[in-house]
Structure formats: C-alpha cells, structure tokens
Coordinates of C-alpha atoms and ligand atoms in Angstrom, one line a residue:
X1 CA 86.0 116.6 166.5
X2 CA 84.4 117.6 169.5
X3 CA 86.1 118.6 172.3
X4 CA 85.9 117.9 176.1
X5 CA 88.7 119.2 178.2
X6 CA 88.7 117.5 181.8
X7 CA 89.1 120.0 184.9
X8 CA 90.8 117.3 186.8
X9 CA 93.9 118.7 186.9
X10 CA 93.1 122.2 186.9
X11 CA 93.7 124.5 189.9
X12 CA 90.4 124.8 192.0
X13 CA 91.2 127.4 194.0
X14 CA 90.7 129.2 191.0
X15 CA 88.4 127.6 189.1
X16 CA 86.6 130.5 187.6
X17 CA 89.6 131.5 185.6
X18 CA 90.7 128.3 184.7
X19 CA 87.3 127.2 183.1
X20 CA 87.5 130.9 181.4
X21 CA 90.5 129.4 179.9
X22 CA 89.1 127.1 178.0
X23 CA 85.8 129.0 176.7
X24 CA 86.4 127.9 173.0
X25 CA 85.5 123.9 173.3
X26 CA 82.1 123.3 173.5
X27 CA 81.8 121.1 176.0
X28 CA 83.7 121.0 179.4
X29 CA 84.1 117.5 181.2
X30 CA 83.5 116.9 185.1
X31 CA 84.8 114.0 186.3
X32 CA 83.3 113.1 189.4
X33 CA 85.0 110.5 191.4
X34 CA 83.7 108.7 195.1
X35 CA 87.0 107.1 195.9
X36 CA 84.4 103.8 196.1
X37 CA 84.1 103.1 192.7
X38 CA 87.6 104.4 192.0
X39 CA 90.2 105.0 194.9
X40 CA 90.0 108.6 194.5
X41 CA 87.8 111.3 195.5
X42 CA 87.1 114.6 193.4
X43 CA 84.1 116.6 193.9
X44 CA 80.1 116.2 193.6
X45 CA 77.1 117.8 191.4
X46 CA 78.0 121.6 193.6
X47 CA 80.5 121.9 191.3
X48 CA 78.1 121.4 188.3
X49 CA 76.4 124.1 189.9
X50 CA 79.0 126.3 191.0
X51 CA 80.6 126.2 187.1
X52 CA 76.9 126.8 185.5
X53 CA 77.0 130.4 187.0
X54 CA 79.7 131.3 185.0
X55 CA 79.6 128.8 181.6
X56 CA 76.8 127.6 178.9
X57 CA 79.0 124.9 177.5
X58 CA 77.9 121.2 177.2
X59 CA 78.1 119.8 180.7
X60 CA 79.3 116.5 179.9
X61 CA 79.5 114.7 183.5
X62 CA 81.5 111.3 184.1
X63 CA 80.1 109.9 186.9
X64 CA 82.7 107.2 188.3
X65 CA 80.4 106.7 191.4
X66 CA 79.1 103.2 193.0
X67 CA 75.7 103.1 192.3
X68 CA 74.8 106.0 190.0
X69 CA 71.0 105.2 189.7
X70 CA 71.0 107.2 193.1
X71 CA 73.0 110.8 192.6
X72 CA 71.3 111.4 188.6
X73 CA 69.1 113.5 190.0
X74 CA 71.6 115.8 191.9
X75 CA 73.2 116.2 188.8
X76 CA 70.6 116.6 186.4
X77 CA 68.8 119.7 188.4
X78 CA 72.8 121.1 189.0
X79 CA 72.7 121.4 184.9
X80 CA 74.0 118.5 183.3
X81 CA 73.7 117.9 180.0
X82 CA 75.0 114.5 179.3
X83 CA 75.0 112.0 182.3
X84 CA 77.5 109.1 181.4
X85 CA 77.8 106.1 184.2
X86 CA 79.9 103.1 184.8
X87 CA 77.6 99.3 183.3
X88 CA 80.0 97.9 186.4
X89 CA 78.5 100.3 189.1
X90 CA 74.7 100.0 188.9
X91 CA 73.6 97.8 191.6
X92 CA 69.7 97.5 190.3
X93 CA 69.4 97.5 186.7
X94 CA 71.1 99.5 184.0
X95 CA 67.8 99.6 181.3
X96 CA 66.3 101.4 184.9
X97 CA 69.1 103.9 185.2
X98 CA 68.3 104.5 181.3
X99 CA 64.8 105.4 181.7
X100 CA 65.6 107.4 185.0
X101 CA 68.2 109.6 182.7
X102 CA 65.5 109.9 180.2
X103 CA 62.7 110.6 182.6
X104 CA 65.0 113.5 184.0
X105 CA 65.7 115.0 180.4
X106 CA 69.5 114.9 179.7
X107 CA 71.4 112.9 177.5
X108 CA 72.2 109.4 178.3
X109 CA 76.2 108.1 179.0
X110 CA 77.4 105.0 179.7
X111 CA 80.9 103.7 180.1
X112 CA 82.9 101.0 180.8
X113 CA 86.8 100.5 182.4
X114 CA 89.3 99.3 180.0
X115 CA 88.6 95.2 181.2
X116 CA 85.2 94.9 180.9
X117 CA 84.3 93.9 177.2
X118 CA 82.8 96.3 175.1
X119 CA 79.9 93.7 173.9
X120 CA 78.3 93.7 177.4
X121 CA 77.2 96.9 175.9
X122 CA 75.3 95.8 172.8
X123 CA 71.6 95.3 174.4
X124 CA 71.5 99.1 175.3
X125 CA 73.6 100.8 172.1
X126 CA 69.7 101.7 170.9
X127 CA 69.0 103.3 173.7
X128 CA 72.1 105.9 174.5
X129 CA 73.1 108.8 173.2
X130 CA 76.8 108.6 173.8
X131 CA 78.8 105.6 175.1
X132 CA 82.3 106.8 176.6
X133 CA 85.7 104.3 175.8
X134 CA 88.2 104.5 179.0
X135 CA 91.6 104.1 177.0
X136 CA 92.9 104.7 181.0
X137 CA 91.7 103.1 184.6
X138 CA 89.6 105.6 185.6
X139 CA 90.7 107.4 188.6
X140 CA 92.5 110.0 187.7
X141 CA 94.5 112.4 185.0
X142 CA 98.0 112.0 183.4
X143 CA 97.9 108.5 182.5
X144 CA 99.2 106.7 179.3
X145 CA 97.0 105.9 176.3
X146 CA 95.8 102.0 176.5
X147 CA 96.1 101.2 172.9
X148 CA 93.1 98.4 173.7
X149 CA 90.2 101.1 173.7
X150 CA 90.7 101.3 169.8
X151 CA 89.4 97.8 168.7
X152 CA 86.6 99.2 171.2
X153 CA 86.0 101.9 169.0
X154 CA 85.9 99.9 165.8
X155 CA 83.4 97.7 167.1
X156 CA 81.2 100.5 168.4
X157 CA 81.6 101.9 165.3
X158 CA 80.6 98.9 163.2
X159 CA 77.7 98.3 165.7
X160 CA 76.4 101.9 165.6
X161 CA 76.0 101.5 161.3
X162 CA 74.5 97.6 161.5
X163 CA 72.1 98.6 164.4
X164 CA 71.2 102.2 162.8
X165 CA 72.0 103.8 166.2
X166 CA 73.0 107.4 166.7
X167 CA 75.4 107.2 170.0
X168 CA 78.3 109.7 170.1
X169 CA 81.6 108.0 170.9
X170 CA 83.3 109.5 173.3
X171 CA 87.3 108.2 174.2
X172 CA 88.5 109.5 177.6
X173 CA 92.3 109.1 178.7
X174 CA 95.8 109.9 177.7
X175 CA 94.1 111.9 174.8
X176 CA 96.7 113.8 172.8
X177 CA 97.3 114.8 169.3
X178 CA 98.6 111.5 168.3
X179 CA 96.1 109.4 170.1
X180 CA 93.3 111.8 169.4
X181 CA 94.1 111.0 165.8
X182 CA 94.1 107.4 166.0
X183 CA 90.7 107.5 167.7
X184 CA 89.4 109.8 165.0
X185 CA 90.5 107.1 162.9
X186 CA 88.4 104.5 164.4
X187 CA 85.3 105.8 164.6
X188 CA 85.4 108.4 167.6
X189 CA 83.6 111.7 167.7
X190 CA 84.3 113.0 170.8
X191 CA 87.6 113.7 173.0
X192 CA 88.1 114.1 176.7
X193 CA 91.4 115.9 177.2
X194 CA 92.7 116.9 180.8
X195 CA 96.7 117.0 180.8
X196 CA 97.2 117.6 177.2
X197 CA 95.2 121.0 177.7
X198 CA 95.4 122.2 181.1
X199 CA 99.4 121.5 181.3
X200 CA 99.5 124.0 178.9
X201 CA 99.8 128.1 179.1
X202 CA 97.8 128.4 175.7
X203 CA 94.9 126.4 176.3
X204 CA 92.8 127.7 173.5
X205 CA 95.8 126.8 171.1
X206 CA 95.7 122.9 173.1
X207 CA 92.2 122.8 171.8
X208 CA 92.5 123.8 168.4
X209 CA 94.8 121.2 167.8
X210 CA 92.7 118.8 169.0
X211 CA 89.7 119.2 167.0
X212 CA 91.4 119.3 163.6
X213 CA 94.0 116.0 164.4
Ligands
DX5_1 C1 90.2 109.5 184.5 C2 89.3 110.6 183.9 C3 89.8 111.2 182.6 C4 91.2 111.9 182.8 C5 91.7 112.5 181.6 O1 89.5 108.8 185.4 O2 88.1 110.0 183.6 O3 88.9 112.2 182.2 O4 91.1 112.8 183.8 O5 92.9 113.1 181.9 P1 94.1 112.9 180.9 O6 93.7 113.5 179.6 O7 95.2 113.6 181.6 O8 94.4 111.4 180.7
ZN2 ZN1 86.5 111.4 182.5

C-alpha cells in the first residue's frame, strides 16, 4: 500500500521536525481547508512551498476549497504533485478543472464527501489519475471510519477493470490498521492516515504497519 500520512494534526510550530518524522512514506498529504467548503480553516499552497524546501516526497494535496478551478495554479507552481478536488465545489465545469490540471502538469484528484454517490463520478473515471473516497466529512482529523466508503471502493474498483482505467484509489479518514485492511480489501491502493500516525511517538513504525495490513 501506499502511504499518505495527513499533517493535520501535527504541531506546526514545528513542522520541520514533524514532517522529518515521517520521511519513510512516500507521499505526505496536505489537507487544505477554506472553512467555506468545510467549516474549518487550515492553511494554503505557502505551506506546499514552505515543506518542498525541506521534502521530495509525493505532494499529494486535498483541496477542500469552494471553487478549486481558481487556486490549481497556486498550488501547482508551490510543487504539487497530485491535485485532488471536491465534484461538489466546482462552480464552472469539472471536465474544465480537468484539463486546467492537465494543462498545468500534475496529476489529476477528484473526490467526493461521503453523501454524494460515487456514480456521479463515472463520465470522468477515464480521465483522472487518482479519485480520493472520504470514509469521514471532510473537515478535519480524528474522526470514525464510515463503513459506507467501502461499497464506494468496490464499485470504483469494478469500474476501473470494465472501463480499462488506471486511477489510483485513494481512501482518506479514520484510516487505521483495521480499516486500512478492509479497504485494501476492496480495491484501495492508497491510504491517507493523520491520527493513527502522528498520535504516535514512533511514526516510522505507524507507517510500516500501514503499508503491509
Ligand atoms: C479530513 C481530512 C483527512 C483527515 C485524516 O477532512 O481530509 O485527511 O485529516 O485524519 P484521520 O486519519 O485522523 O481521520
Ligand atoms: Zn485529506
């Protein structure tokens, strides 16, 4: 499995050392939240910048943002690598926000909240490299696992063979070793996992239980 531990939780005042914590996943998650599109706030793409002085991992960014089509840039040129955004936030059109991804050269996300249904996303599956299952309300860390997102999964999955597409699944929320594995089990490739790695001292260790559940 790939990993994807979330910062949300960690302590920014120092950040540095906390994202040195966690230097053997190979991709680090930054949830960005506008307290629009979900009622809290977090930080914007000067973080993404700030953390690519110090860290070449897979910048995997989770934009929970009204109206992404507007901010890709920012992130793409702070050194994003994967841009994932929200089908219910884009206010123009999401095949647009596709091409605007692809136009700025990093790897295409989108995501949905745990009540919209997952076949709103079947016209664009061709076109994405990585679609991202909330199995919390996005908005913030420590939440518990909504059993829901896994039929999500299977259906992804099952839609990725029949439509020969090459999308990464992604599953962000409540992640632990238990629910990492019954994601696994349904088709999931990647893990986002905030609390389950940075409550812990040994963060390397929280890792390496993740990617063999
Ligand atoms: C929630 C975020 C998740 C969350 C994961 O809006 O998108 O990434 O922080 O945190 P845990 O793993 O603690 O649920
Ligand atoms: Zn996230």
């Amino acid at each position: 499995m790939i990993i994807a531990p979330s910062f949300l939780t960690a302590d920014f005042s120092k950040l540095e050392q906390e994202i040195k914590s966690i230097t053997n996943s190979p991709w680090i998650h930054f949830d960005v939240m506008d307290g629009l599109f979900v009622p809290n706030k977090t930080y914007d793409h000067t973080i993404v910048l700030e953390v690519s002085s110090y860290s070449n991992q897979v910048f995997d960014v989770h934009l929970m943002v009204e109206e992404p089509e507007k901010v890709l840039e920012d992130y793409a040129n702070a050194g994003a690598d994967v841009i994932t955004f929200h089908f219910e936030a884009v206010k123009t059109s999401v095949f647009e926000v596709i091409s605007q991804l692809k136009r700025l050269d990093v790897r295409v996300g989108i995501s949905l909240k745990p009540s919209t249904k997952i076949e709103l996303l079947e016209p664009y599956l061709p076109y994405v490299d990585l679609v991202l299952v909330m199995s919390v309300e996005p908005g913030k860390g420590g939440q518990a696992f909504l059993p829901s997102a896994i039929e999500k999964i299977m259906w992804l999955n099952k839609k990725r063979s029949e439509l020969h597409c090459q999308f990464l699944i992604e599953v962000d929320g409540g992640i632990n070793v238990s629910t990492g594995k019954l994601v696994k089990d349904a088709g999931a490739d990647v893990l986002v996992a905030g609390s389950f790695i940075f409550n812990r001292t040994d963060r390397f260790k929280a890792i390496e239980e993740l990617e063999y559940v």
